[in-house]
Amino acid sequence: MPTPPDPALCRSLADDLRAAAFSADGLRDSWGEAADGAIARGLRLPAERALSGREDALAVLARLLVLGLRQPVAVVDAALPRAGASGLVALDLATTDAGDVVPRAVIRPQEFSDAAGEVEWWVASDLDEAALGGPLPEDHVLGVGGASLTLAGLQLPGHVGRVLDIGTGCGIQALRARRDADTVVATDVSARALHFTRLNALLNGVDGIEVRQGSLFEPVAGEVFERVVSNPPFVITPRAAGVPAYEYRDGGLVGDALVEKVVTGVGAHLAPGGVAQLLGNWEYRDGEDGLDRVRQWVAASDIPLDAWVVERELLDPLAYAELWIRDGGTPPGSAESQRLLAAWLDDFAERRVTGVGFGYVLLRRARGSKHTLARYERVSQPVGGALGPHLAAALATHERLTAVDDTALAASVLEVAPDVTEARHHMPGAEDPSVIELRQGGGFGRTLGVDPALAGLVGACDGDLPVGVLIDAIAQLLEVDAAELRADLLPRVRELLFTQFLQFA
Ligand SMILES: C[S@@+](CC[C@H](N)C(=O)[O-])C[C@H]1O[C@@H](n2cnc3c(N)ncnc32)[C@H](O)[C@@H]1O
């Protein structure tokens, strides 16, 4: 493992970055939205041009630490009066060569907001495609990407004791988890990743994150946690000669076996009631539904687990291969890309893979000997904002619903959630709608087709009368049997409560 970063030096560097206004806003203002977006796509030229002629500290640090451009030592010393160029070298963030500071890493300001408010972290990671101007090496330590932010936003809010982050990389999930947890254990196979995690914690003044090197559950044998989070290296990669095995995305196993290992093994590391949240890929083999594979993995856990699995995307093998070949920096259409494509398609053909699902997995160690939640679903519409609070509310509702029979549910008073709207679609000239939809503004942004009875019930849920009374009134209005209408509507009311269209008043 590299020498542990010096805390005092990290504090000096943080002070220098703050003094230079090295922030997401500061950088965006320097080069504009378009250049900011271009960097995320691996293009640094527009930002470089926008900084042209500027020698102030922010511009120097932006060139050096975001765009990966070498800068003269004297200029860097002026921009970092406390840490100096030598500080960057001591922290393994740069080397020097012929009077220049040569970056070995990038530092990106990362905005994040959750129930506790807004925060901005400086996150150091290996030089990315924008900084390298080419493909990544296989031992690359990833910075914060779209998937990282998705999982950070999925993390359940609320105070917990110990959290485990498997495959911590630059430590973004650990930083997020520490906002709610007393302590975090962050693991990775990569010593350099753990160096970045330590450094990022120190740079941001965050304590309570312990790093441990090792594969999957090895570093935490015999230990349990209240939460486990993991954005594991889930990318399905052919195990063939000449196919790069990127440490940051590929766990070295065949097909989706790494995700299977995490799902089947995590229960033993959860305290009763503890929750694991991870991202993953799963294969559809021989036409078998990929979500059924995940269901089998959950069933194979020695510890009974509640499961809520949301498939967000399904790609055919060709689209999947193209995506990850491009992600590795190989230009589409090149001879190398054709060779890799053949390897991917051969690999998928061997297991008769017809599709690959991507999604979110939430597993909860059941408090008793039986699970009560087994929800496997597809939700493909775009989702805005952090989902953690929505997931937490749904889980709490599930707990409540398992203790409520239909008689008690009928006696409950409910309210329609404030983000729900109704859309009615009529055939031209028709008096009655042919389609009624309930739409959710927050959460998963679900749209639900409903019949007039359910639409009427939801519309009447204003926190006044019990739901059973409302159903009876609707039955009278529609001239149908009240008991039959209850039997029809109450299961759907349960679903609307879980999905947060309705709430207990
Ligand atoms: C997709 S990155 C996630 C990084 C970070 N947690 C995030 O959310 O952005 C996966 C990480 O898992 C690590 N990794 C790869 N194989 C592993 C294994 N067998 N056990 C633990 N970590 C592993 C990689 O080094 C990499 O840092």
XYZ file of C-alpha atoms and ligand atoms in Angstrom:
532
model
C 0.000 0.000 0.000
C 1.382 3.528 -0.801
C 2.558 5.644 2.155
C -0.531 6.863 4.043
C -1.300 10.488 3.155
C -0.111 13.005 5.740
C -3.161 14.566 7.464
C -1.485 17.957 7.970
C -0.503 18.115 4.316
C -4.054 17.207 3.267
C -5.379 20.049 5.434
C -2.913 22.473 3.805
C -3.988 21.330 0.347
C -7.659 21.721 1.314
C -6.964 25.253 2.570
C -5.228 26.097 -0.711
C -8.094 24.678 -2.792
C -10.625 26.639 -0.754
C -8.627 29.851 -1.053
C -8.482 29.420 -4.834
C -12.298 28.910 -4.981
C -11.645 25.479 -6.485
C -15.323 24.503 -6.491
C -17.824 23.086 -8.975
C -19.356 26.550 -9.411
C -15.953 28.215 -9.676
C -14.856 25.847 -12.433
C -18.172 26.021 -14.304
C -18.027 29.811 -14.208
C -14.471 29.650 -15.542
C -15.200 27.592 -18.625
C -18.992 27.520 -19.039
C -21.624 24.764 -19.092
C -20.714 23.402 -22.524
C -17.037 22.851 -21.654
C -18.078 21.343 -18.329
C -20.240 18.804 -20.167
C -17.448 18.131 -22.655
C -15.056 17.151 -19.840
C -17.573 14.562 -18.671
C -17.456 13.148 -22.221
C -13.654 12.961 -22.119
C -12.957 16.202 -24.044
C -10.782 18.792 -22.348
C -10.084 21.118 -25.272
C -13.045 23.518 -24.795
C -12.144 24.032 -21.105
C -8.472 24.468 -21.974
C -9.359 27.160 -24.486
C -11.619 28.953 -22.019
C -8.735 29.180 -19.536
C -6.269 30.413 -22.122
C -4.226 33.441 -20.939
C -5.288 33.071 -17.289
C -2.579 32.527 -14.664
C -4.642 32.966 -11.496
C -4.640 30.154 -8.911
C -8.018 28.731 -9.975
C -6.968 28.528 -13.630
C -3.624 26.897 -12.775
C -5.260 24.337 -10.489
C -8.042 23.679 -13.001
C -5.481 22.965 -15.738
C -3.364 20.802 -13.464
C -5.927 18.959 -11.348
C -8.986 18.751 -13.591
C -7.599 18.744 -17.132
C -4.394 16.865 -16.284
C -2.081 19.410 -17.959
C 1.483 19.827 -16.691
C 2.228 23.246 -15.186
C 5.518 24.933 -14.209
C 6.585 24.222 -10.603
C 6.846 27.938 -9.734
C 3.300 28.588 -10.952
C 1.956 25.631 -8.944
C 3.855 26.785 -5.856
C 2.166 30.169 -6.208
C -1.272 28.581 -6.633
C -0.760 26.293 -3.612
C 1.045 28.543 -1.106
C 0.630 26.094 1.805
C 0.981 22.637 0.216
C 3.213 23.617 -2.704
C 4.131 21.411 -5.660
C 6.152 19.253 -3.281
C 2.946 18.567 -1.302
C 1.238 17.198 -4.399
C 4.241 14.943 -4.992
C 4.269 13.765 -1.356
C 0.564 12.886 -1.649
C 1.285 10.909 -4.829
C -0.918 13.247 -6.833
C 1.889 14.430 -9.107
C 5.522 14.024 -10.084
C 7.986 16.628 -11.329
C 9.791 16.612 -14.636
C 11.994 19.269 -16.251
C 10.678 22.098 -14.057
C 7.059 21.070 -14.489
C 4.531 19.472 -12.179
C 3.099 16.434 -13.977
C -0.268 15.314 -12.593
C -0.742 11.680 -11.610
C -4.346 12.211 -10.518
C -7.270 14.537 -10.949
C -9.212 16.277 -8.199
C -12.824 17.032 -9.011
C -15.195 19.085 -6.860
C -18.307 16.952 -6.405
C -21.624 18.443 -5.333
C -24.048 16.214 -3.472
C -27.273 16.860 -1.609
C -29.369 14.711 0.679
C -31.818 15.136 3.536
C -29.011 16.592 5.678
C -28.399 19.368 3.142
C -25.850 20.161 0.453
C -22.212 19.258 0.512
C -19.295 19.599 -1.874
C -16.367 17.220 -1.716
C -13.005 17.293 -3.469
C -12.571 13.831 -4.914
C -9.153 12.721 -6.122
C -8.888 9.750 -8.477
C -6.681 8.556 -11.311
C -6.241 10.639 -14.465
C -9.396 10.086 -16.492
C -9.959 9.971 -20.247
C -10.179 13.763 -20.522
C -6.845 14.114 -18.717
C -5.127 11.169 -20.406
C -6.498 11.921 -23.849
C -6.711 8.168 -24.469
C -7.745 4.769 -23.119
C -7.504 4.016 -19.416
C -4.970 1.576 -17.957
C -6.383 -1.643 -16.475
C -5.580 -0.612 -12.876
C -7.324 2.754 -13.243
C -9.028 4.075 -10.080
C -12.337 5.528 -11.101
C -13.563 8.983 -10.151
C -17.186 9.842 -9.469
C -19.393 8.814 -12.381
C -23.094 8.546 -13.088
C -23.377 5.127 -11.418
C -21.526 6.412 -8.330
C -23.987 9.268 -7.949
C -26.943 6.955 -8.530
C -25.881 4.680 -5.684
C -24.953 7.615 -3.438
C -28.488 8.952 -3.996
C -30.035 5.527 -3.349
C -28.415 5.195 0.076
C -31.093 5.154 2.740
C -31.120 8.223 4.985
C -31.098 8.009 8.776
C -28.557 7.429 11.488
C -26.809 4.030 11.583
C -23.821 2.584 13.409
C -21.476 0.752 11.045
C -21.534 0.746 7.244
C -19.482 -1.395 4.870
C -18.583 -0.058 1.397
C -17.310 -2.874 -0.838
C -15.182 -1.739 -3.781
C -14.862 1.799 -2.487
C -12.661 3.131 -5.333
C -12.151 6.837 -4.669
C -14.389 6.506 -1.587
C -17.480 8.357 -2.790
C -19.972 5.881 -1.250
C -18.023 5.906 2.006
C -18.115 9.722 2.125
C -21.864 9.629 1.511
C -22.432 6.862 4.061
C -20.429 8.672 6.747
C -22.961 11.522 6.680
C -25.363 9.159 8.476
C -23.100 6.495 9.982
C -20.865 6.490 13.045
C -18.159 4.582 11.187
C -17.535 3.182 7.716
C -15.298 0.302 6.656
C -14.253 0.858 3.037
C -12.694 -2.084 1.172
C -11.096 -2.570 -2.206
C -8.683 -4.943 -3.919
C -6.751 -1.917 -5.165
C -4.185 -0.390 -2.801
C -4.196 2.783 -4.884
C -8.000 3.040 -4.553
C -7.642 2.865 -0.779
C -4.959 5.545 -0.930
C -7.458 7.816 -2.720
C -10.198 6.951 -0.210
C -7.957 7.925 2.703
C -6.784 11.047 0.967
C -10.308 12.116 0.022
C -11.525 11.618 3.581
C -8.647 13.758 4.923
C -9.035 16.391 2.206
C -12.683 16.817 3.157
C -12.126 16.676 6.911
C -14.157 13.453 7.233
C -13.075 11.030 9.962
C -14.431 7.577 10.851
C -13.621 5.873 7.529
C -11.373 2.832 7.927
C -9.875 1.288 4.796
C -9.086 -2.414 4.345
C -7.591 -4.167 1.352
C -9.060 -7.423 0.027
C -11.630 -9.049 -2.205
C -15.376 -8.820 -1.513
C -16.092 -10.067 2.031
C -12.538 -11.250 2.858
C -11.557 -8.112 4.813
C -14.686 -8.309 7.020
C -14.852 -12.028 7.847
C -17.164 -12.629 10.808
C -18.303 -8.971 11.023
C -21.796 -7.565 10.588
C -22.949 -4.083 9.598
C -26.199 -2.167 9.688
C -25.691 -1.116 6.090
C -23.666 -2.433 3.196
C -23.274 -0.425 0.006
C -21.505 -1.520 -3.121
C -21.072 -0.339 -6.666
C -19.198 -3.542 -7.486
C -17.156 -4.252 -10.618
C -20.219 -5.785 -12.278
C -19.376 -5.366 -15.958
C -19.609 -8.690 -17.796
C -16.309 -9.205 -19.591
C -15.091 -12.090 -21.780
C -12.332 -14.048 -20.068
C -10.317 -14.193 -23.279
C -6.718 -13.328 -24.095
C -6.258 -9.722 -25.192
C -9.476 -8.423 -23.631
C -8.562 -5.750 -21.072
C -9.707 -6.553 -17.518
C -10.279 -3.146 -15.974
C -10.088 -3.451 -12.205
C -12.626 -0.682 -11.719
C -15.411 -2.438 -13.600
C -14.543 -6.126 -13.921
C -14.317 -8.493 -10.980
C -12.524 -11.190 -12.969
C -15.331 -13.768 -12.885
C -17.390 -15.288 -15.700
C -20.650 -13.553 -16.682
C -22.569 -12.059 -13.773
C -20.968 -14.336 -11.137
C -19.490 -11.437 -9.150
C -22.900 -9.851 -8.576
C -24.259 -13.298 -7.673
C -21.482 -13.643 -5.060
C -22.318 -10.296 -3.501
C -26.069 -11.041 -3.413
C -25.715 -14.536 -1.961
C -22.962 -13.584 0.490
C -24.026 -10.226 1.866
C -26.706 -11.551 4.249
C -24.039 -13.015 6.541
C -22.577 -9.511 6.970
C -25.841 -7.760 7.795
C -27.083 -7.243 11.329
C -30.756 -8.250 11.753
C -32.796 -5.595 9.920
C -29.606 -4.363 8.184
C -29.841 -3.264 4.558
C -27.510 -3.827 1.610
C -27.766 -1.641 -1.488
C -25.900 -2.368 -4.667
C -25.881 -1.851 -8.388
C -25.534 -4.787 -10.726
C -25.880 -6.488 -14.068
C -27.666 -9.804 -14.570
C -27.835 -12.004 -17.603
C -30.905 -13.288 -19.412
C -29.828 -16.796 -20.412
C -31.679 -18.912 -22.939
C -34.625 -16.531 -22.756
C -34.903 -16.923 -18.963
C -35.897 -13.673 -17.255
C -32.819 -12.042 -15.683
C -34.855 -10.903 -12.677
C -35.623 -14.577 -12.013
C -31.868 -15.211 -11.855
C -31.565 -12.524 -9.195
C -34.520 -14.095 -7.367
C -32.616 -17.409 -7.325
C -29.481 -15.703 -5.965
C -31.506 -14.169 -3.141
C -33.110 -17.539 -2.418
C -29.626 -19.125 -2.292
C -28.585 -16.836 0.590
C -28.178 -18.749 3.865
C -29.741 -15.759 5.621
C -33.391 -14.968 4.757
C -33.468 -11.670 2.889
C -36.178 -9.220 1.975
C -35.512 -8.116 -1.584
C -36.481 -5.162 -3.721
C -34.834 -5.364 -7.105
C -35.449 -2.720 -9.736
C -34.284 -3.357 -13.270
C -33.657 0.043 -14.862
C -32.324 -1.010 -18.248
C -32.180 -4.078 -20.470
C -29.620 -4.240 -23.287
C -29.185 -6.854 -25.969
C -25.732 -8.478 -26.066
C -24.561 -6.362 -29.005
C -25.564 -3.038 -27.420
C -23.981 -4.152 -24.117
C -20.693 -5.090 -25.786
C -20.590 -1.832 -27.765
C -21.240 0.192 -24.612
C -18.386 -1.316 -22.616
C -15.922 -1.431 -25.502
C -16.525 2.296 -26.022
C -16.235 2.895 -22.245
C -12.756 1.368 -22.344
C -11.724 4.071 -24.831
C -11.633 1.891 -27.979
C -13.078 3.885 -30.890
C -16.104 2.248 -32.571
C -15.364 0.794 -35.987
C -11.639 0.327 -35.340
C -10.020 -3.082 -35.936
C -9.479 -3.380 -32.180
C -13.136 -2.705 -31.543
C -14.126 -5.468 -34.042
C -11.817 -7.916 -32.280
C -13.232 -7.071 -28.864
C -16.793 -7.224 -30.176
C -16.172 -10.756 -31.458
C -14.823 -11.782 -28.033
C -17.878 -10.337 -26.261
C -20.365 -11.948 -28.642
C -18.584 -15.330 -28.385
C -18.666 -15.086 -24.596
C -22.382 -14.284 -24.545
C -23.107 -17.058 -27.078
C -21.354 -19.614 -24.853
C -23.897 -19.018 -22.084
C -26.765 -18.388 -24.548
C -27.180 -14.850 -23.189
C -30.022 -12.952 -24.873
C -29.929 -9.796 -22.770
C -28.283 -8.055 -19.830
C -30.266 -6.229 -17.168
C -28.916 -3.357 -15.094
C -30.481 -2.167 -11.913
C -30.659 -1.530 -8.209
C -30.684 -4.272 -5.585
C -31.890 -3.642 -2.060
C -31.630 -6.555 0.382
C -32.657 -6.495 4.007
C -31.792 -9.155 6.525
C -35.158 -10.331 7.776
C -35.605 -9.858 11.510
C -37.215 -13.284 11.874
C -36.727 -16.501 9.967
C -38.866 -15.511 6.978
C -38.697 -12.716 4.444
C -41.789 -10.577 3.832
C -40.710 -8.523 0.826
C -39.927 -10.034 -2.580
C -40.385 -7.332 -5.155
C -38.756 -7.690 -8.577
C -39.779 -5.057 -11.079
C -38.837 -3.022 -14.109
C -38.849 0.759 -13.894
C -37.323 2.366 -16.946
C -38.476 5.996 -16.858
C -35.862 8.612 -15.931
C -35.744 9.477 -12.253
C -34.734 12.864 -10.878
C -33.101 13.404 -7.513
C -31.885 11.090 -4.783
C -34.133 8.061 -4.277
C -32.938 7.179 -0.755
C -35.773 8.940 1.125
C -38.354 7.368 -1.213
C -36.936 3.866 -0.656
C -36.883 4.408 3.107
C -40.515 5.546 3.129
C -41.565 2.556 1.001
C -39.770 0.128 3.334
C -41.379 1.722 6.392
C -44.792 1.437 4.718
C -44.080 -2.200 3.903
C -43.354 -2.848 7.593
C -46.601 -1.210 8.557
C -48.610 -3.047 5.902
C -47.346 -6.470 6.963
C -48.925 -5.789 10.366
C -52.244 -4.557 8.908
C -54.903 -6.999 7.668
C -57.612 -5.926 5.234
C -60.085 -5.088 7.999
C -57.549 -2.792 9.656
C -56.597 -1.335 6.283
C -60.271 -0.577 5.546
C -60.429 1.269 8.862
C -57.356 3.399 8.013
C -57.546 6.992 6.900
C -55.388 7.755 3.874
C -54.205 10.781 1.938
C -53.108 11.141 -1.636
C -49.431 12.157 -1.798
C -48.859 15.811 -2.747
C -46.820 14.939 -5.866
C -49.604 12.854 -7.469
C -51.585 14.169 -10.424
C -54.303 12.562 -12.511
C -54.536 12.609 -16.311
C -57.717 11.615 -18.149
C -57.676 10.814 -21.835
C -60.925 10.942 -23.811
C -61.723 9.717 -27.288
C -62.727 12.870 -29.220
C -66.294 13.756 -28.260
C -66.582 11.035 -25.612
C -67.967 11.971 -22.211
C -66.191 9.241 -20.243
C -62.416 8.891 -20.300
C -60.972 5.850 -22.050
C -57.758 6.060 -19.991
C -57.189 7.420 -16.495
C -53.611 7.716 -15.279
C -52.142 8.581 -11.918
C -48.731 10.181 -12.149
C -46.147 10.545 -9.459
C -43.871 13.614 -9.506
C -41.219 12.261 -7.113
C -39.911 8.794 -6.264
C -39.638 6.560 -9.315
C -41.973 8.905 -11.235
C -44.376 6.047 -11.867
C -47.447 6.322 -14.089
C -50.293 3.983 -13.286
C -53.370 3.217 -15.395
C -56.406 3.026 -13.084
C -60.106 2.277 -13.469
C -62.803 4.773 -12.452
C -63.329 3.038 -9.067
C -59.672 3.327 -8.035
C -59.396 6.842 -9.482
C -62.471 7.813 -7.459
C -61.009 6.261 -4.307
C -57.631 7.976 -4.674
C -59.371 11.284 -5.374
C -61.431 10.875 -2.204
C -58.437 10.067 0.034
C -58.115 13.454 1.693
C -57.334 12.372 5.247
C -60.964 12.472 6.369
C -62.902 9.186 6.049
C -61.583 5.623 6.407
C -60.814 3.896 3.144
C -63.509 1.218 3.731
C -66.209 3.871 4.051
C -64.995 5.478 0.822
C -65.075 2.147 -1.012
C -68.621 1.473 0.190
C -69.731 4.886 -1.076
C -68.069 4.267 -4.457
C -69.752 0.834 -4.671
C -73.117 2.490 -4.135
C -72.368 5.092 -6.776
C -71.232 2.506 -9.313
C -74.018 0.104 -8.265
C -71.627 -2.792 -7.573
C -71.234 -5.168 -4.627
C -69.309 -3.405 -1.818
C -67.541 -6.572 -0.556
C -66.393 -7.431 -4.083
C -65.147 -3.877 -4.611
C -63.173 -4.032 -1.341
C -61.599 -7.318 -2.410
C -60.674 -5.719 -5.730
C -59.402 -2.372 -4.420
C -57.637 -3.141 -1.142
C -54.687 -5.042 -2.688
C -54.267 -2.136 -5.099
C -54.433 0.322 -2.212
C -51.562 -1.629 -0.619
C -49.557 -1.220 -3.813
C -50.367 2.510 -3.954
C -49.224 2.854 -0.348
C -45.944 1.015 -0.986
C -45.238 3.051 -4.105
C -46.106 6.239 -2.182
C -49.080 7.405 -4.276
C -51.065 7.172 -1.025
C -49.971 7.765 2.551
C -51.437 6.924 5.945
C -52.977 10.151 7.269
C -17.271 0.444 -10.201
S -15.967 0.771 -9.086
C -16.850 1.610 -7.804
C -16.088 2.686 -7.125
C -16.891 3.532 -6.141
N -17.387 2.724 -5.032
C -18.053 4.243 -6.810
O -19.203 4.010 -6.426
O -17.802 5.020 -7.729
C -15.632 -0.825 -8.425
C -14.505 -0.899 -7.421
O -14.398 -2.258 -6.979
C -13.030 -2.600 -6.841
N -12.922 -4.064 -6.962
C -12.658 -4.814 -8.053
N -12.678 -6.127 -7.739
C -12.973 -6.194 -6.408
C -13.128 -7.267 -5.492
N -13.030 -8.525 -5.887
N -13.388 -6.970 -4.209
C -13.508 -5.680 -3.795
N -13.374 -4.626 -4.627
C -13.115 -4.880 -5.913
C -12.332 -1.831 -7.932
O -10.966 -1.657 -7.623
C -13.145 -0.530 -7.950
O -12.560 0.416 -7.087
